[in-house]
């Protein structure tokens, strides 16, 4: 799958490059960040390093032909040498800001993005082009995915309507869903022109993954949404904080620079000539491939340090030493809340923010960090990628102190203000890193008195340490908790799954056990490490394979049967089994990806599938041509083979087979 994953990754880079090379969207703003290339799959993203080869060839040509140029050295050289950075394991990347963030939104499941800027900035055109390239839809089809908001937009114009002819003839209420509801690629133009009533309709879609009209419900569980917003437009409505919070990421779009306009004016006139959908705006990915990318992005791991940094950013924007900002109606930093407070300092974030960040912000920051990490070829999120993404996830969701935001050098620029606050949070996180290390020691039952004294030393200068870390450490410093941690570590090191499951079951029923949440997570991570496995099949074998799974886990049968009908991602759970299945498509060569972990049942299922469907006979690896064409083949029914009939008969044996396998594993342990 590694080769196939690289194909998908290269196609996403191809989209970014095609947009720029064909000048479909011209904007000179960049996002710049420095990363360590250690752990980076450099071979999977050659486009980042082709620049080195090109520059080398140019230099060699000039040298061999004895050509010279006059160099003007500016006071500050901001053009970093990528080759030198590459050799030193540090890479300074400059990616097109608006285009990169917009593409990242497509890589995150069920995502919604705000593109904020004045009219005529190319917002809608950009996302239409991306819809063509990411899904293979024609430009005309992407146009049908657009809803152009206005104050009179009703439920019937946006979500669904009734079949009037049928209603008049037979009195039957048949719901006809609008294209915006059923489409995978959704575009909402000028979202702030929606009335509060229409905003609530959209909120239901974003929050619950479904829409309701009369007594009918339509699931919108797979979509990519983009909404444009013109802050200075007339006839607009205020967007409530809960509504804004449903938009996972945003980007502020300024008007093109002089150089940008020069390129735009010299390009061909699309009003006259249109777009060439084979060369200029080609279909590069399909919906099936994009769903497969979602699954791969989700597999990117997140280390403890990266998790701590995400927590730190969210808490810096939310904490207050005096009140809970989320439950305060009138007392804010603007109305005297911070007067006389020990933490009312310039270097802090809390006194510049009047609202809070929800749990959704933390989850979104994690999702988009994983998406960028996958795009850059990392299997684990590097901490360096979190801070550059954070302002795009946070800036549209926060209310700031006006006197701070509107003063120089920001003059109301919320994104720049958020960037600087994230940088403050980053510096404070670095100063606090040893505190997190001490917390981890107490989590493992190894904290000392000296560690406790060090932590207490931060209490007067750091809000997160005072309000979050110290109370947690106090609760972890419990004899019963420490004894349980030692048992978990003992059984983890000894790979004793039964004891780990036994402790987990006991904790599940003991409501008042100290820090049982920490312990349950610890056991879950240990079980995942000991039992995790992944397997892939072509869809042509899936009907047979799912019968085998159903025969041993009867309660999974209905969900597994549904997975044969359409693209889907399902999660199935039992007490010691977590099964995730991603069906990328229903053509014979489409991939069905399985991840599983848990306890004895997880290992038993692995053994069952490996013995019944050995990898040498059910090899899923496709050639590049097969992999690309597998997403474009017409849907055909999968014939039921004799092996399928055999598995149908075996399905009648109930749960006995998995029980025998569990017994075998126990005997061999």
XYZ file of C-alpha atoms in Angstrom:
669
model
C 0.000 0.000 0.000
C 2.991 2.293 0.532
C 3.439 2.714 -3.233
C -0.281 3.344 -3.708
C -0.252 5.859 -0.871
C 2.610 7.697 -2.570
C 0.577 7.786 -5.795
C -2.318 9.456 -3.972
C 0.008 11.906 -2.247
C 1.677 12.822 -5.538
C -1.753 13.457 -7.069
C -2.568 15.991 -4.332
C 0.728 17.757 -5.043
C -0.165 17.618 -8.731
C -3.391 19.495 -7.967
C -1.507 22.207 -6.107
C 1.088 22.472 -8.856
C -1.507 22.478 -11.680
C -3.482 25.321 -10.093
C -0.320 27.405 -9.837
C 1.318 26.421 -13.121
C -1.864 27.067 -15.121
C -2.411 30.320 -13.210
C -5.919 29.297 -12.232
C -5.471 31.126 -8.945
C -2.808 33.798 -8.578
C -1.907 35.076 -5.120
C 1.584 35.737 -3.813
C 0.897 35.200 -0.083
C 2.809 32.266 1.384
C 2.849 30.226 4.573
C 6.391 29.659 5.745
C 7.581 27.131 8.297
C 10.686 25.193 9.252
C 10.593 21.423 9.738
C 13.055 18.677 10.530
C 13.138 16.204 7.641
C 13.852 13.295 9.989
C 10.910 10.908 9.711
C 9.837 12.505 6.436
C 9.218 10.239 3.433
C 11.201 12.394 1.015
C 10.756 9.968 -1.899
C 6.986 10.397 -1.753
C 7.111 14.145 -2.447
C 9.794 14.721 -5.113
C 8.071 17.929 -6.192
C 9.501 19.700 -3.141
C 13.055 18.934 -4.203
C 12.860 19.279 -7.972
C 13.733 22.933 -7.490
C 17.224 21.895 -6.312
C 17.929 19.966 -9.511
C 16.620 22.772 -11.709
C 18.767 25.405 -9.958
C 21.834 23.139 -10.214
C 21.325 22.733 -13.954
C 20.940 26.489 -14.460
C 24.117 27.196 -12.474
C 26.015 24.495 -14.362
C 24.910 25.938 -17.704
C 26.051 29.449 -16.771
C 29.371 28.151 -15.525
C 30.083 25.952 -18.572
C 29.227 28.802 -20.962
C 31.109 31.372 -18.883
C 28.022 33.512 -18.450
C 27.791 35.902 -15.520
C 25.086 37.865 -13.759
C 25.260 40.850 -11.477
C 23.997 40.032 -7.988
C 22.447 42.652 -5.729
C 22.697 41.716 -2.053
C 19.723 42.971 -0.078
C 20.126 43.923 3.601
C 18.308 40.773 4.669
C 18.345 37.578 2.624
C 15.022 35.833 3.068
C 15.520 33.339 0.235
C 16.793 30.257 2.063
C 18.838 27.676 0.225
C 16.670 24.575 0.155
C 19.590 22.296 -0.704
C 21.541 23.464 2.353
C 18.463 23.075 4.508
C 17.976 19.592 3.132
C 21.538 18.577 3.979
C 21.258 19.943 7.522
C 18.004 17.987 8.080
C 16.115 21.279 8.441
C 13.800 22.301 5.637
C 12.312 25.766 5.272
C 9.139 25.498 3.237
C 7.247 28.288 1.523
C 3.899 27.059 0.234
C 1.150 29.156 -1.401
C -0.939 30.140 1.612
C -4.519 30.223 0.351
C -4.175 27.297 -2.025
C -2.446 25.043 0.547
C -4.996 25.688 3.303
C -7.889 25.174 0.871
C -6.420 21.866 -0.307
C -5.895 20.736 3.299
C -9.619 21.224 3.876
C -10.324 18.588 1.222
C -8.041 16.099 3.009
C -10.036 16.246 6.265
C -13.270 14.206 6.524
C -16.560 16.136 6.626
C -14.781 19.456 6.808
C -16.167 22.966 6.435
C -14.038 25.983 5.552
C -14.542 29.736 5.435
C -12.857 31.809 2.726
C -13.043 35.390 4.007
C -12.420 38.367 1.754
C -13.868 41.066 -0.463
C -15.760 40.360 -3.653
C -13.781 39.591 -6.792
C -10.929 37.806 -5.024
C -11.520 34.502 -6.842
C -12.800 32.556 -3.821
C -15.677 30.746 -5.529
C -13.728 30.078 -8.715
C -10.887 28.485 -6.753
C -13.099 25.986 -4.928
C -14.922 25.131 -8.172
C -11.588 24.278 -9.793
C -10.625 22.194 -6.783
C -13.970 20.390 -6.965
C -13.181 19.410 -10.548
C -9.646 18.235 -9.683
C -10.461 16.396 -6.433
C -13.598 14.555 -7.557
C -13.460 14.367 -11.337
C -16.767 16.241 -11.662
C -17.119 18.466 -14.695
C -17.007 22.230 -14.182
C -20.726 22.327 -14.981
C -21.403 19.720 -12.271
C -19.393 21.660 -9.670
C -21.452 24.721 -10.553
C -24.580 22.777 -9.587
C -23.079 22.151 -6.130
C -23.206 25.880 -5.332
C -25.833 27.623 -3.235
C -25.728 31.409 -3.533
C -26.959 32.741 -0.220
C -29.434 35.602 0.153
C -31.813 36.679 2.945
C -34.839 35.050 1.272
C -33.200 31.626 0.923
C -35.725 29.132 2.293
C -35.567 25.488 3.273
C -37.273 24.544 -0.005
C -34.622 26.329 -2.067
C -31.666 25.010 -0.083
C -32.427 21.596 1.438
C -35.429 19.887 -0.192
C -38.907 20.306 -1.569
C -41.997 18.140 -2.038
C -43.064 16.504 -5.279
C -46.064 18.769 -5.803
C -47.550 16.721 -8.655
C -47.522 13.560 -6.555
C -48.892 15.416 -3.549
C -51.837 16.758 -5.564
C -52.578 13.457 -7.299
C -52.275 10.973 -4.439
C -51.651 13.059 -1.329
C -48.298 11.297 -0.843
C -45.436 13.415 0.538
C -42.395 12.554 -1.587
C -39.290 14.543 -0.648
C -37.019 15.726 -3.470
C -33.575 16.555 -2.065
C -31.718 19.544 -3.514
C -28.353 19.073 -5.231
C -26.599 21.003 -2.448
C -27.869 18.420 0.046
C -26.896 15.330 -1.946
C -23.600 16.574 -3.416
C -20.252 15.477 -1.961
C -18.555 18.776 -2.874
C -20.588 21.617 -1.361
C -20.050 25.338 -1.997
C -21.987 28.050 -0.171
C -21.423 31.515 -1.617
C -21.664 34.533 0.744
C -22.678 32.556 3.812
C -23.183 35.694 5.925
C -26.163 36.613 3.728
C -28.064 33.659 5.202
C -30.826 34.615 7.628
C -30.595 33.203 11.194
C -33.249 30.634 10.218
C -31.216 29.454 7.219
C -28.059 29.382 9.353
C -29.830 26.993 11.725
C -30.654 24.692 8.813
C -26.995 24.578 7.841
C -25.955 24.169 11.480
C -27.983 20.950 11.636
C -26.093 19.596 8.628
C -22.694 20.530 10.035
C -23.392 19.431 13.604
C -25.367 16.229 13.138
C -24.328 15.010 9.690
C -27.920 14.874 8.480
C -30.778 17.085 7.343
C -34.478 16.636 7.970
C -37.396 17.739 5.833
C -40.922 16.775 6.896
C -40.494 13.190 8.185
C -37.576 12.304 5.918
C -33.905 12.346 6.907
C -30.966 12.513 4.511
C -27.522 11.534 5.896
C -24.756 13.961 4.916
C -21.979 11.870 6.425
C -19.501 12.309 3.568
C -18.837 15.818 2.254
C -16.337 18.615 1.734
C -17.772 22.108 2.266
C -16.484 25.560 1.396
C -18.260 28.778 2.329
C -17.219 32.225 1.138
C -17.773 35.325 3.227
C -17.525 39.014 2.332
C -17.351 40.964 5.637
C -18.078 44.315 3.998
C -21.120 43.192 2.032
C -24.548 44.766 2.528
C -27.619 42.784 3.538
C -25.657 40.453 5.804
C -26.469 38.878 9.157
C -24.320 38.311 12.222
C -23.046 34.751 12.465
C -23.381 33.286 15.950
C -20.350 31.771 17.759
C -21.834 28.221 17.677
C -22.377 28.546 13.929
C -18.846 29.849 13.308
C -17.479 27.087 15.507
C -18.790 24.511 13.017
C -16.386 25.832 10.386
C -13.175 23.977 11.076
C -10.731 26.292 9.335
C -10.639 29.673 7.602
C -8.333 31.762 5.464
C -8.360 35.525 4.975
C -7.959 36.555 1.344
C -6.484 39.930 0.529
C -6.658 41.421 -2.940
C -3.875 40.541 -5.422
C -0.653 42.562 -5.389
C 0.651 44.569 -8.364
C 2.701 41.600 -9.509
C -0.279 39.247 -9.076
C -2.466 41.561 -11.160
C 0.180 41.692 -13.867
C 0.119 37.895 -14.181
C -3.685 37.827 -14.096
C -4.000 40.453 -16.823
C -1.531 38.646 -19.085
C -3.306 35.282 -18.762
C -5.939 34.174 -21.263
C -9.479 35.534 -20.982
C -11.591 32.742 -19.500
C -14.772 34.743 -20.206
C -14.034 34.399 -23.901
C -12.248 31.054 -24.085
C -13.481 29.162 -21.016
C -11.411 26.433 -19.375
C -9.856 23.373 -20.994
C -11.033 20.520 -18.733
C -8.497 18.063 -20.139
C -5.339 20.132 -19.745
C -5.989 23.339 -17.842
C -8.461 22.020 -15.231
C -8.076 18.224 -15.410
C -9.795 15.705 -13.176
C -6.826 14.440 -11.148
C -8.449 12.553 -8.267
C -11.811 10.860 -7.837
C -14.171 10.835 -4.891
C -13.127 7.247 -4.132
C -9.457 8.205 -4.052
C -10.189 11.145 -1.788
C -12.054 8.877 0.656
C -9.026 6.604 0.660
C -6.835 9.619 1.479
C -9.098 10.438 4.439
C -8.395 6.989 5.831
C -4.630 7.392 5.339
C -4.609 10.832 6.977
C -6.404 9.416 9.994
C -3.624 6.817 10.400
C -0.975 9.509 10.991
C 0.182 9.154 14.586
C 0.340 11.932 17.184
C 3.097 11.891 19.807
C 2.723 12.999 23.405
C 4.626 16.237 22.863
C 2.386 17.225 19.931
C -0.716 16.427 21.996
C 0.582 18.551 24.876
C 1.243 21.455 22.512
C -2.307 21.320 21.138
C -3.705 21.246 24.683
C -1.440 24.136 25.601
C -2.616 26.373 22.747
C -6.295 25.755 23.494
C -5.895 26.356 27.234
C -3.849 29.554 26.767
C -6.809 31.038 24.880
C -9.371 29.804 27.415
C -8.034 29.902 30.976
C -8.636 32.669 33.498
C -7.424 32.756 37.105
C -10.636 34.432 38.322
C -13.640 33.093 36.420
C -14.815 30.542 33.898
C -15.004 32.683 30.747
C -17.490 30.327 29.166
C -20.040 31.025 31.919
C -19.497 34.747 32.390
C -22.084 36.996 30.728
C -20.719 40.430 31.527
C -17.316 40.371 33.250
C -14.575 40.252 30.584
C -11.046 41.612 30.096
C -12.718 44.649 28.486
C -14.894 45.380 31.543
C -12.236 45.217 34.246
C -11.820 41.467 34.796
C -8.025 41.616 34.591
C -7.511 44.748 36.729
C -5.060 43.962 39.509
C -4.641 40.332 38.420
C -1.221 38.785 38.974
C -1.360 37.288 35.452
C -2.255 40.539 33.666
C 1.004 40.660 31.706
C 1.869 41.558 28.105
C 3.452 38.165 27.419
C 0.265 36.275 28.320
C -2.700 35.372 26.103
C -5.580 35.212 28.612
C -5.968 39.000 29.020
C -6.404 39.521 25.257
C -9.265 37.061 24.684
C -12.873 37.515 25.786
C -14.279 34.145 24.585
C -13.269 30.501 24.907
C -12.232 27.780 22.484
C -14.391 24.659 22.316
C -13.248 21.042 22.283
C -13.981 21.061 18.535
C -11.102 23.498 18.036
C -8.642 21.048 19.610
C -9.948 18.214 17.433
C -9.804 20.351 14.277
C -6.257 21.488 15.048
C -5.285 17.828 15.354
C -7.056 16.852 12.099
C -5.491 19.580 9.966
C -2.047 19.015 11.509
C -2.374 15.348 10.537
C -3.471 16.316 7.010
C -0.449 18.581 6.504
C 1.839 15.938 8.015
C 0.510 13.296 5.608
C 0.907 15.635 2.650
C 4.552 16.224 3.631
C 5.241 12.506 4.035
C 5.318 12.185 7.840
C 3.889 9.143 9.631
C 3.706 11.143 12.887
C 2.754 14.799 13.386
C 5.909 16.906 13.912
C 5.370 19.541 16.563
C 6.716 22.191 14.143
C 3.604 21.900 11.948
C 1.050 22.646 14.668
C 1.761 26.357 15.271
C 1.600 27.307 11.535
C -1.837 25.647 11.229
C -3.294 26.955 14.523
C -4.164 30.557 13.426
C -6.242 29.250 10.513
C -8.229 27.014 12.881
C -8.630 29.619 15.653
C -8.851 33.161 14.249
C -12.504 33.111 13.058
C -13.763 31.516 16.294
C -12.419 33.929 18.901
C -13.506 37.305 20.238
C -10.554 39.477 21.163
C -10.159 42.547 23.349
C -10.875 45.396 20.920
C -8.304 47.811 22.291
C -5.586 45.193 21.675
C -6.858 44.048 18.281
C -7.574 47.495 16.832
C -4.351 49.155 17.984
C -1.091 49.147 16.035
C 0.421 47.057 14.515
C -2.727 44.941 13.906
C -5.406 47.495 13.018
C -8.124 44.864 13.266
C -6.239 42.064 11.494
C -7.557 39.041 13.432
C -5.319 36.537 11.671
C -2.090 38.406 12.416
C -3.226 38.975 15.992
C -3.957 35.249 16.394
C -0.579 34.371 14.867
C 1.227 36.440 17.473
C -0.833 34.977 20.322
C -0.029 31.446 19.108
C 3.648 32.422 19.084
C 3.321 33.586 22.708
C 1.647 30.269 23.566
C 4.475 28.411 21.826
C 7.167 30.188 23.860
C 5.320 29.471 27.087
C 4.939 25.820 26.078
C 8.705 25.533 25.600
C 9.272 27.041 29.069
C 6.756 24.590 30.508
C 8.056 21.418 28.815
C 9.720 20.036 31.950
C 6.384 20.390 33.763
C 4.807 18.056 31.211
C 7.686 15.610 31.713
C 7.028 15.664 35.453
C 3.314 15.098 34.828
C 4.184 12.024 32.742
C 6.352 10.721 35.584
C 3.419 10.986 37.982
C 1.194 9.312 35.373
C 3.600 6.391 35.450
C 3.655 6.401 39.254
C 7.298 7.552 39.411
C 6.992 11.186 40.512
C 9.190 12.377 43.404
C 9.047 15.101 46.015
C 11.691 17.033 44.072
C 9.486 16.883 40.965
C 6.553 18.204 42.966
C 8.606 21.143 44.282
C 9.706 22.053 40.747
C 6.100 22.019 39.575
C 4.973 24.203 42.478
C 7.640 26.721 41.481
C 5.649 27.419 38.294
C 2.363 27.972 40.085
C 2.748 31.732 40.460
C 3.892 32.396 36.880
C 2.009 29.921 34.689
C -1.775 29.557 34.537
C -1.786 26.141 32.879
C 0.554 24.714 35.503
C -1.491 26.265 38.304
C -4.986 25.372 37.093
C -4.412 22.178 35.080
C -1.144 20.379 35.838
C -0.835 20.776 39.616
C -4.408 19.598 40.401
C -3.923 16.610 38.073
C -0.603 15.655 39.682
C -2.215 15.888 43.138
C -4.892 13.407 42.070
C -2.337 11.091 40.430
C -0.237 10.976 43.589
C -2.522 8.280 44.995
C -1.389 4.889 46.321
C -4.204 2.916 44.668
C -3.564 4.625 41.348
C 0.179 3.874 41.578
C -0.425 0.208 42.367
C -2.761 -0.129 39.378
C -0.231 1.563 37.067
C 2.447 -0.911 38.150
C 0.142 -3.825 37.420
C -0.685 -2.434 33.967
C 3.021 -1.966 33.212
C 3.802 -5.498 34.427
C 1.115 -7.121 32.278
C 1.994 -4.888 29.316
C 5.658 -5.908 29.453
C 4.619 -9.544 29.893
C 2.096 -9.283 27.034
C -0.615 -10.672 29.279
C -3.712 -9.608 27.392
C -6.140 -11.389 29.685
C -5.011 -9.488 32.768
C -5.071 -6.172 30.932
C -8.634 -6.847 29.755
C -9.584 -7.952 33.272
C -8.297 -4.706 34.830
C -10.016 -2.693 32.114
C -13.364 -4.391 32.801
C -13.004 -3.699 36.530
C -12.259 -0.016 35.885
C -15.245 0.284 33.549
C -17.578 -0.540 36.447
C -15.800 1.420 39.228
C -17.067 4.967 38.910
C -15.109 6.466 41.850
C -11.710 4.822 41.272
C -9.017 7.573 41.286
C -8.167 8.729 37.757
C -9.757 5.753 36.078
C -9.871 7.716 32.815
C -6.050 7.866 32.760
C -5.842 4.148 33.527
C -8.409 3.137 30.887
C -6.480 5.130 28.269
C -3.233 3.525 29.424
C -4.693 0.026 29.052
C -6.225 0.942 25.687
C -2.831 2.100 24.364
C -1.145 -1.049 25.723
C -3.715 -3.332 24.093
C -3.472 -1.447 20.807
C 0.313 -1.782 20.807
C 0.115 -5.524 21.519
C -2.751 -6.431 19.197
C -2.874 -3.884 16.356
C -2.970 -5.274 12.849
C -4.032 -4.045 9.434
C -5.113 -5.924 6.324
C -6.299 -4.932 2.867
C -8.408 -6.719 0.266
C -9.639 -5.907 -3.181
C -13.373 -5.303 -3.234
C -13.898 -8.352 -5.451
C -13.066 -10.511 -2.397
C -14.897 -8.413 0.178
C -18.248 -10.182 -0.078
C -16.509 -13.443 0.848
C -14.360 -11.941 3.594
C -17.203 -10.149 5.311
C -19.199 -13.410 5.508
C -16.265 -14.905 7.400
C -16.245 -12.003 9.848
C -20.041 -12.084 10.203
C -19.999 -15.807 10.951
C -17.979 -15.140 14.088
C -19.450 -11.787 15.076
C -23.161 -12.032 14.320
C -23.971 -8.537 15.617
C -21.688 -7.043 12.938
C -23.615 -8.686 10.093
C -25.936 -5.829 9.185
C -23.201 -3.171 9.141
C -20.905 -5.433 7.103
C -23.666 -6.089 4.583
C -24.220 -2.345 4.167
C -20.499 -1.908 3.469
C -20.882 -3.878 0.220
C -23.303 -1.338 -1.253
C -21.351 1.931 -1.234
C -18.216 3.757 -0.185
C -18.185 3.811 3.580
C -16.102 3.872 6.738
C -17.495 1.875 9.638
C -16.348 1.227 13.204
C -17.442 -1.951 14.986
C -16.847 -2.613 18.683
C -17.068 -5.392 21.207
C -15.633 -5.571 24.713
C -12.099 -6.431 23.532
C -12.367 -5.710 19.829
C -12.198 -2.462 17.833
C -12.635 -2.976 14.096
C -12.412 -0.172 11.528
C -13.240 -0.866 7.896
C -12.825 1.597 5.033
C -14.449 0.686 1.712
C -12.972 3.047 -0.882
C -15.279 1.978 -3.702
C -17.363 -0.799 -5.199
C -15.351 -1.651 -8.315
C -13.463 -4.991 -8.280
C -10.031 -3.417 -7.691
C -11.190 -0.872 -5.098
C -9.472 -1.254 -1.753
C -11.093 -2.420 1.470
C -8.822 -1.415 4.345
C -9.158 -3.068 7.764
C -7.611 -1.910 11.053
C -8.157 -3.914 14.218
C -6.991 -4.005 17.827
C -8.362 -4.852 21.247
C -7.720 -8.153 23.011
C -7.863 -11.885 22.338
C -10.726 -11.509 19.882
C -8.671 -9.073 17.803
C -5.806 -11.558 17.536
C -8.231 -14.405 16.863
C -9.796 -12.478 13.979
C -6.354 -11.758 12.571
C -5.443 -15.447 12.694
C -8.763 -16.420 11.143
C -8.345 -14.058 8.160
C -4.697 -14.961 7.607
C -5.440 -18.691 7.613
C -8.585 -18.425 5.473
C -7.235 -15.777 3.088
C -3.421 -16.076 2.965
C -1.702 -12.974 1.650
C 0.092 -14.864 -1.116
C -3.289 -15.778 -2.647
C -5.137 -12.563 -1.844
C -2.365 -10.082 -2.537
C -3.856 -6.596 -2.633
C -0.874 -4.805 -4.129
C -1.811 -3.213 -7.432
C 0.377 -1.933 -10.220
C 0.298 1.817 -10.714
C -1.948 1.397 -13.747
C -4.319 -0.950 -11.877
C -4.460 1.364 -8.887
C -5.329 4.436 -10.945
C -7.838 2.621 -13.173
C -9.510 0.891 -10.202
C -11.265 4.139 -9.324
C -12.707 4.620 -12.793
C -14.136 1.208 -13.635
C -17.908 0.790 -13.973
C -19.635 -0.766 -11.003
C -20.253 -4.461 -11.542
C -21.697 -7.126 -9.332
C -19.182 -9.487 -7.746
C -19.891 -13.104 -8.655
C -20.272 -15.478 -5.751
C -17.584 -18.138 -6.111
C -17.551 -21.629 -4.725
C -15.404 -20.330 -1.872
C -18.161 -17.808 -1.179
C -20.707 -20.624 -0.940
C -18.352 -22.461 1.378
C -18.124 -19.429 3.637
C -21.904 -19.063 3.628
C -22.114 -22.594 5.024
C -19.403 -21.846 7.571
C -21.322 -18.752 8.710
C -23.934 -21.057 10.198
C -21.446 -22.387 12.732
C -22.015 -19.338 14.976
C -19.324 -18.219 17.413
C -17.648 -21.619 17.914
C -14.755 -20.984 15.520
C -13.509 -17.816 17.186
C -13.830 -19.480 20.598
C -11.585 -22.341 19.419
C -9.020 -19.855 18.121
C -9.009 -18.014 21.433
C -8.394 -21.334 23.225
C -5.505 -22.111 20.854
C -3.908 -18.736 21.495
C -4.265 -19.141 25.259
C -2.620 -22.562 25.116
C 0.299 -21.245 23.068
C 0.883 -18.198 25.291
